[in-house]
Amino acid sequence: MGAGSVRARYLVYFQYLGTDFNGVAAVRGAQHAIGVQNYLEEAAERLNSVVPVKFTISSRTDAGVHALSNAAHLDVQRRSGRPPFSPEVLTQALNTHLRHPAIRVLQAFRVPSHFHARHAATSRTYLYRLATGCHRPDQLPVFERNRCWALRADCLDVAAMREAAQHLLGTHDFRAFQSAGSPATSPVRTLRRASVSPDPASSPFVLPEESRRLRFWSLEFESQSFLYRQVRRMTSVLVAVGLGALMPAQVKMILESQDPLGRHQSRVAPAHGLFLKAVLYEGFGTTAGPTPVSLDLPQVPACPGWAARNGV
């Protein structure tokens, strides 16, 4: 580092609609596919950091998967004599220079230089959205396409799904719900919460005449970390229970089989129904312990000359 140059590390929360991306991770090389990280790092180039800014992503998501709130850490080293950006200025700068409308930076925090966004996370929560009563693809509102798994069934046995989900709670070897290609060294995970409920917000895009036919459902899973495609595989099995293709007790048998290639557990729910809802850390966002970062965050208003005044 140059004399007087300071390297500052930040924890950044961001959200995105995953439809247009090949996942969150950057795609390097000449491929046409591109990740959310590519756009974030492109925006960060405008920060004029002495060293290139790289985002270390907390939670990798596949192509088509969305995030209400993902997280990453990054280092910004300004030129000698310039103070570190405030978290508010950094947030506004990244949003100003983002070139894709499906990505938004929510909030930033200054963190110690040893902080690691992936290793320090204490909790991750995923949301999976289902729709029932959709017998043909054109019966789903266009605004809900690529945002839920549309099922042809008119209803789900939610009580059976909840019973089945109880078998997944706790610490288990989850290799029966792990897809090939996982970098995890151990398939043991602790599932803290698994819930199945009617979507409390339903959908604002359903017309009144469609509301009796279409219903929306939410599945939520919380753990410190998950295996590759674990949530989508668990969702597929729970949907099979809800449709009557599996009994709740069979979910326990599938879990104990530790076989990822069985008849039911090899099915993977579509990516477009999955949302990373929250990544939590101790000490950030609240003084009473980790809570999801609010999506209704105050934004620093942009105004003429803002970027020039802040050196970005």
CSV table of N, CA and C in Angstrom, one decimal, residues 149 175-179 229-255 257 259-269:
chain,number,residue,atom,x,y,z
A,149,TRP,N,-43.0,-22.0,-8.2
A,149,TRP,CA,-43.2,-23.3,-8.9
A,149,TRP,C,-44.7,-23.5,-9.0
A,175,ARG,N,-26.9,-36.2,3.0
A,175,ARG,CA,-26.4,-36.5,1.7
A,175,ARG,C,-27.5,-37.0,0.8
A,176,ALA,N,-28.6,-37.5,1.3
A,176,ALA,CA,-29.7,-37.9,0.5
A,176,ALA,C,-30.3,-36.7,-0.3
A,177,PHE,N,-30.0,-35.5,0.2
A,177,PHE,CA,-30.6,-34.3,-0.4
A,177,PHE,C,-29.5,-33.4,-1.0
A,178,GLN,N,-28.4,-34.0,-1.3
A,178,GLN,CA,-27.2,-33.3,-1.9
A,178,GLN,C,-27.0,-33.6,-3.3
A,179,SER,N,-26.8,-32.6,-4.2
A,179,SER,CA,-26.6,-32.9,-5.6
A,179,SER,C,-25.1,-33.1,-5.8
A,229,ARG,N,-27.9,-27.6,-3.5
A,229,ARG,CA,-29.2,-27.9,-3.9
A,229,ARG,C,-30.1,-28.6,-2.8
A,230,GLN,N,-29.6,-28.6,-1.6
A,230,GLN,CA,-30.3,-29.2,-0.5
A,230,GLN,C,-31.7,-28.7,-0.4
A,231,VAL,N,-31.9,-27.4,-0.4
A,231,VAL,CA,-33.2,-26.8,-0.2
A,231,VAL,C,-34.2,-27.2,-1.3
A,232,ARG,N,-33.7,-27.2,-2.6
A,232,ARG,CA,-34.6,-27.6,-3.7
A,232,ARG,C,-35.0,-29.0,-3.7
A,233,ARG,N,-34.1,-29.9,-3.2
A,233,ARG,CA,-34.4,-31.3,-3.1
A,233,ARG,C,-35.3,-31.6,-1.9
A,234,MET,N,-35.1,-30.9,-0.8
A,234,MET,CA,-36.1,-31.1,0.3
A,234,MET,C,-37.5,-30.6,-0.1
A,235,THR,N,-37.5,-29.5,-0.8
A,235,THR,CA,-38.8,-28.9,-1.3
A,235,THR,C,-39.5,-29.9,-2.2
A,236,SER,N,-38.8,-30.5,-3.1
A,236,SER,CA,-39.4,-31.5,-4.0
A,236,SER,C,-40.0,-32.7,-3.3
A,237,VAL,N,-39.3,-33.1,-2.3
A,237,VAL,CA,-39.8,-34.3,-1.5
A,237,VAL,C,-41.0,-33.8,-0.7
A,238,LEU,N,-41.0,-32.7,-0.1
A,238,LEU,CA,-42.2,-32.2,0.7
A,238,LEU,C,-43.4,-32.0,-0.2
A,239,VAL,N,-43.1,-31.5,-1.5
A,239,VAL,CA,-44.2,-31.3,-2.4
A,239,VAL,C,-44.8,-32.7,-2.8
A,240,ALA,N,-44.0,-33.7,-2.9
A,240,ALA,CA,-44.4,-35.0,-3.2
A,240,ALA,C,-45.3,-35.5,-2.1
A,241,VAL,N,-45.0,-35.2,-0.8
A,241,VAL,CA,-45.9,-35.5,0.3
A,241,VAL,C,-47.2,-34.8,0.2
A,242,GLY,N,-47.1,-33.5,-0.1
A,242,GLY,CA,-48.3,-32.7,-0.2
A,242,GLY,C,-49.3,-33.1,-1.3
A,243,LEU,N,-48.7,-33.8,-2.4
A,243,LEU,CA,-49.5,-34.3,-3.5
A,243,LEU,C,-49.9,-35.7,-3.3
A,244,GLY,N,-49.5,-36.4,-2.2
A,244,GLY,CA,-49.9,-37.7,-1.9
A,244,GLY,C,-49.1,-38.8,-2.5
A,245,ALA,N,-48.0,-38.4,-3.1
A,245,ALA,CA,-47.1,-39.4,-3.7
A,245,ALA,C,-46.1,-40.0,-2.7
A,246,LEU,N,-46.0,-39.4,-1.5
A,246,LEU,CA,-45.2,-39.9,-0.4
A,246,LEU,C,-45.9,-39.8,0.9
A,247,MET,N,-45.7,-40.7,1.8
A,247,MET,CA,-46.2,-40.5,3.1
A,247,MET,C,-45.1,-39.8,4.0
A,248,PRO,N,-45.6,-39.0,5.0
A,248,PRO,CA,-44.6,-38.3,5.8
A,248,PRO,C,-43.5,-39.2,6.4
A,249,ALA,N,-43.8,-40.4,6.8
A,249,ALA,CA,-42.8,-41.3,7.4
A,249,ALA,C,-41.7,-41.6,6.4
A,250,GLN,N,-42.1,-41.6,5.1
A,250,GLN,CA,-41.1,-42.0,4.1
A,250,GLN,C,-40.0,-41.0,4.0
A,251,VAL,N,-40.2,-39.7,4.4
A,251,VAL,CA,-39.2,-38.7,4.4
A,251,VAL,C,-38.1,-39.1,5.3
A,252,LYS,N,-38.4,-39.6,6.5
A,252,LYS,CA,-37.4,-40.0,7.4
A,252,LYS,C,-36.6,-41.2,6.8
A,253,MET,N,-37.3,-42.1,6.1
A,253,MET,CA,-36.6,-43.2,5.5
A,253,MET,C,-35.6,-42.7,4.4
A,254,ILE,N,-36.1,-41.7,3.6
A,254,ILE,CA,-35.2,-41.1,2.6
A,254,ILE,C,-34.0,-40.5,3.3
A,255,LEU,N,-34.2,-39.7,4.3
A,255,LEU,CA,-33.1,-39.1,5.0
A,255,LEU,C,-32.1,-40.1,5.5
A,257,SER,N,-31.6,-43.1,4.5
A,257,SER,CA,-31.0,-43.9,3.4
A,257,SER,C,-29.6,-43.3,3.0
A,259,ASP,N,-29.0,-41.8,0.4
A,259,ASP,CA,-28.8,-42.1,-1.0
A,259,ASP,C,-29.4,-41.0,-1.8
A,260,PRO,N,-28.5,-40.2,-2.5
A,260,PRO,CA,-29.0,-39.0,-3.3
A,260,PRO,C,-29.7,-39.4,-4.6
A,261,LEU,N,-29.6,-40.7,-4.9
A,261,LEU,CA,-30.1,-41.2,-6.3
A,261,LEU,C,-31.4,-42.0,-6.2
A,262,GLY,N,-32.1,-41.9,-5.1
A,262,GLY,CA,-33.3,-42.6,-5.0
A,262,GLY,C,-34.4,-42.0,-5.9
A,263,ARG,N,-35.5,-42.7,-5.9
A,263,ARG,CA,-36.6,-42.3,-6.9
A,263,ARG,C,-37.1,-40.9,-6.6
A,264,HIS,N,-37.3,-40.6,-5.4
A,264,HIS,CA,-37.9,-39.3,-5.0
A,264,HIS,C,-36.9,-38.2,-4.7
A,265,GLN,N,-35.8,-38.5,-4.0
A,265,GLN,CA,-34.9,-37.5,-3.6
A,265,GLN,C,-34.0,-37.0,-4.8
A,266,SER,N,-34.0,-37.7,-5.9
A,266,SER,CA,-33.2,-37.2,-7.0
A,266,SER,C,-33.9,-36.1,-7.8
A,267,ARG,N,-35.1,-35.9,-7.5
A,267,ARG,CA,-35.9,-34.8,-8.2
A,267,ARG,C,-35.5,-33.4,-7.5
A,268,VAL,N,-35.4,-32.4,-8.3
A,268,VAL,CA,-35.0,-31.1,-7.8
A,268,VAL,C,-36.1,-30.1,-8.2
A,269,ALA,N,-36.6,-29.4,-7.2
A,269,ALA,CA,-37.6,-28.3,-7.5
A,269,ALA,C,-36.9,-27.3,-8.4
